[in-house]
Coordinates of C-alpha atoms in Angstrom, one line a residue:
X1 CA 1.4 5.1 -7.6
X2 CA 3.1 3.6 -10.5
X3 CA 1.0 4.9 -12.8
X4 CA 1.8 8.6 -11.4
X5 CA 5.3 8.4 -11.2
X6 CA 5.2 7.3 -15.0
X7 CA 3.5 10.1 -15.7
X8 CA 5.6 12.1 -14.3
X9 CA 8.8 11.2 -16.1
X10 CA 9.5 9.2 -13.2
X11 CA 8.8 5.7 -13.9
X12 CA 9.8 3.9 -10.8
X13 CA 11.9 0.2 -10.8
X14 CA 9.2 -2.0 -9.6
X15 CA 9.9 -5.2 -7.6
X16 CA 7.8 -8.0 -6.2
X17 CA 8.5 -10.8 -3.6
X18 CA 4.5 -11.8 -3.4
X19 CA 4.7 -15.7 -3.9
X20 CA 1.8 -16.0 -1.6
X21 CA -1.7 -14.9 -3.5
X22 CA -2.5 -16.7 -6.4
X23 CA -1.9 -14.6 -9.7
X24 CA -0.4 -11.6 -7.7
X25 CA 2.4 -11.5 -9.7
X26 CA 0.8 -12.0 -12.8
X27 CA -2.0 -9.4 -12.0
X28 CA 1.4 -6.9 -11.3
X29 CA 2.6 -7.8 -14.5
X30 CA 0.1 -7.0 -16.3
X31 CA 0.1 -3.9 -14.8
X32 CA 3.9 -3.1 -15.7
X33 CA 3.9 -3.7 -18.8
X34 CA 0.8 -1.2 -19.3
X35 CA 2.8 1.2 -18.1
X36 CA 6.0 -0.2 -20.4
X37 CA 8.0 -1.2 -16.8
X38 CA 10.1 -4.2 -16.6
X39 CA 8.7 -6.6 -13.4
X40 CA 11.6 -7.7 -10.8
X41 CA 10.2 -10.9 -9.3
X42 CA 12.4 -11.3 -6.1
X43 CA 12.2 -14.9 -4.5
X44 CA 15.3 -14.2 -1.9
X45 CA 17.4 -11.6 -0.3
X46 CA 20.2 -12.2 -3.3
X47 CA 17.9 -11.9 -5.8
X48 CA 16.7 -8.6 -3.8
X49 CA 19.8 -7.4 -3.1
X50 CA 20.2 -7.8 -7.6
X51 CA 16.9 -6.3 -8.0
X52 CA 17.7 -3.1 -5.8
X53 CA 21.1 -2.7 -7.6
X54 CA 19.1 -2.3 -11.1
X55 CA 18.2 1.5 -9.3
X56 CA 19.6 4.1 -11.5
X57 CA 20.0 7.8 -10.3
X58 CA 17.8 7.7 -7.3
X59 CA 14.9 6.2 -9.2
X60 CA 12.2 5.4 -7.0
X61 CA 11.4 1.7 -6.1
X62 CA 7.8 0.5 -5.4
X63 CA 8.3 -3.2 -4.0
X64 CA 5.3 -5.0 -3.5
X65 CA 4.8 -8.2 -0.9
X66 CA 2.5 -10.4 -0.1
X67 CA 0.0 -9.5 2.5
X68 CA 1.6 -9.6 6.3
X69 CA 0.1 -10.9 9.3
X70 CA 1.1 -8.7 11.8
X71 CA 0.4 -11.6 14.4
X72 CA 2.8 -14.1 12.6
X73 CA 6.7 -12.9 14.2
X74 CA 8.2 -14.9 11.2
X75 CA 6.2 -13.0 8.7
X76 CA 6.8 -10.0 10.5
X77 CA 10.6 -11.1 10.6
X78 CA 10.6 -11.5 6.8
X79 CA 9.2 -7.8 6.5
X80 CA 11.7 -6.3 8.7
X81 CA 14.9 -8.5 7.0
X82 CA 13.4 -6.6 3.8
X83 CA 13.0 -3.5 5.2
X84 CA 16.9 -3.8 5.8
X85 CA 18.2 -4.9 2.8
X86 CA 16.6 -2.7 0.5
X87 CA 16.6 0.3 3.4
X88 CA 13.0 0.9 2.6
X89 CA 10.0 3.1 4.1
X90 CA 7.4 0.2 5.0
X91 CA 3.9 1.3 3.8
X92 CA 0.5 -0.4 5.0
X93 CA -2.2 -0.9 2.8
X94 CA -5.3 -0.9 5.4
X95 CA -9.0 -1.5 3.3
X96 CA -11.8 0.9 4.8
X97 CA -15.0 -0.6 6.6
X98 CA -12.9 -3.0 8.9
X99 CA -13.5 -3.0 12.5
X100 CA -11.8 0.0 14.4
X101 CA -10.2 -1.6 17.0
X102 CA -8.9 -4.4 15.3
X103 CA -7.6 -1.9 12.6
X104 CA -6.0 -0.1 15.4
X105 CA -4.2 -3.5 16.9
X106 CA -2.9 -3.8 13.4
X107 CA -1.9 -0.1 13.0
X108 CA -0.5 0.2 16.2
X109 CA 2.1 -3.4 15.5
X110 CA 3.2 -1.9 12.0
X111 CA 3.7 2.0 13.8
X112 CA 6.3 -0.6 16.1
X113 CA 7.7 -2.4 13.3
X114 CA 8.5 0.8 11.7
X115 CA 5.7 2.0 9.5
X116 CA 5.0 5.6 9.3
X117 CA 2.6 5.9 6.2
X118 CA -0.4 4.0 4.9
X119 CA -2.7 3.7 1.6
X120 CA -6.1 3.3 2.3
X121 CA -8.0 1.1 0.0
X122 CA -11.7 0.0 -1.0
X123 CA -13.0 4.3 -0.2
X124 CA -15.1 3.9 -3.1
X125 CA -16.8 0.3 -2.2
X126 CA -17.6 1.3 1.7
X127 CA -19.7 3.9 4.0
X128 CA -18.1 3.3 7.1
X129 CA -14.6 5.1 7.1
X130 CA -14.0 5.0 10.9
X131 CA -10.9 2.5 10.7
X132 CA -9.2 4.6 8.6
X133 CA -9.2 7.3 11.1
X134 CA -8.3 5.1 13.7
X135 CA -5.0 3.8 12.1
X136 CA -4.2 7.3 11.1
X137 CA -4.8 8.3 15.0
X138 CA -2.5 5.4 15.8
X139 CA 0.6 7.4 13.9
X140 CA 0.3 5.8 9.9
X141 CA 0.2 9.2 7.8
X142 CA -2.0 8.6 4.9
X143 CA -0.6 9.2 2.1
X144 CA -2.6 7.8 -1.1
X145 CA -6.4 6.3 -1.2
X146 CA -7.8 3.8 -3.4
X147 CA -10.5 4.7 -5.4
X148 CA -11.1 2.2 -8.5
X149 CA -10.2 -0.9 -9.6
X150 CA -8.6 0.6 -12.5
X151 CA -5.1 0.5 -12.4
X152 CA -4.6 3.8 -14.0
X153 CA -6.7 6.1 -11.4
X154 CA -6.4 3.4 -8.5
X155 CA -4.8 5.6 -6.1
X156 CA -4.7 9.0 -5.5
X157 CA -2.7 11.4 -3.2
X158 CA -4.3 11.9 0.6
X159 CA -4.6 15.3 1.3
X160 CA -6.7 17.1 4.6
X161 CA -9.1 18.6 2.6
X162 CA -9.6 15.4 0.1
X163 CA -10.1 13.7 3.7
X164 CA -12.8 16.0 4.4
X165 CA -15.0 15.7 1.3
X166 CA -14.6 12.0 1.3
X167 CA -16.5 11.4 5.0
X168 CA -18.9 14.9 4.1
X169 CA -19.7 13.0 1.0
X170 CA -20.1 9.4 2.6
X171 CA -22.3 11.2 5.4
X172 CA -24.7 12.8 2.9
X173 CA -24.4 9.3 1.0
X174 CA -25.3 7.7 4.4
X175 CA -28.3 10.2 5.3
X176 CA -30.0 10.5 1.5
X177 CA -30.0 6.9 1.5
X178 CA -31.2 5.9 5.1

């Protein structure tokens, strides 16, 4: 997403508060300053509260966190007291090939918590594309898909017809290679 916005002539200010996975912050660093973006490594909600006040002229902010258990209330808590601060639109990455019903348990806690879109990842490693259905039947609008590794064509924008000729194209996969 970064590397569209960039492209457009709208590079976005891009924050992190992912302390959790080892390297994430330096795998988004790397990232950034491909793209020639300054990284905003958030550890607090002052340092947040700084980060966010860096925004120039309704720039748009990608914030990146570490990965949420939707089961853990605290982590949930900490999501939502972000969410607030930085009066943000909470986005769910949710990888393809998981198990449907679990996907929608986790879809349907996020939809209560306040998310309204998702990314689907990993559509270019899997068959199986049912969860992704199912989360998006539970409310999440998808907007973007991942489709590489590559951090410069990693996501690309959802649209209904893009939808189609992904699971036509994984069924004809599926059948020519049964």
């Amino acid at each position: 997403m970064s590397s569209r916005l960039v492209l457009a002539g709208n590079p976005p200010l891009v924050i992190t508060t992912d302390r959790e996975r080892a390297g994430g912050i330096d795998q988004l660093a790397t990232h950034t300053r491909r793209l020639g973006l300054p990284l905003i490594v958030a550890n607090d909600k002052k340092t947040l509260q700084q980060a966010m006040a860096q925004r120039r002229n309704n720039q748009p902010v990608l914030i990146d966190t570490a990965p949420v258990d939707p089961y853990n209330e605290n982590a949930l808590a900490i999501l939502m007291e972000l969410e607030l601060v930085t009066r943000s639109e909470l986005c769910v990455v949710v990888p393809a090939g998981y198990d449907s019903e679990e996907t929608a348990d986790v879809a349907e806690l996020f939809w209560n918590e306040g998310a309204r879109m998702m990314i689907a990842s990993r559509l270019d490693q899997v068959r199986r594309l049912g969860n992704i259905i199912t989360a998006a039947a539970c409310g999440l609008v998808m907007t973007e898909y991942g489709v590489s590794d590559n951090c410069h064509a990693g996501l690309e924008k959802m649209t209904a017809r893009k939808l189609a000729a992904l699971l036509i194209e994984k069924a004809e996969d599926y059948e020519k290679n049964r």
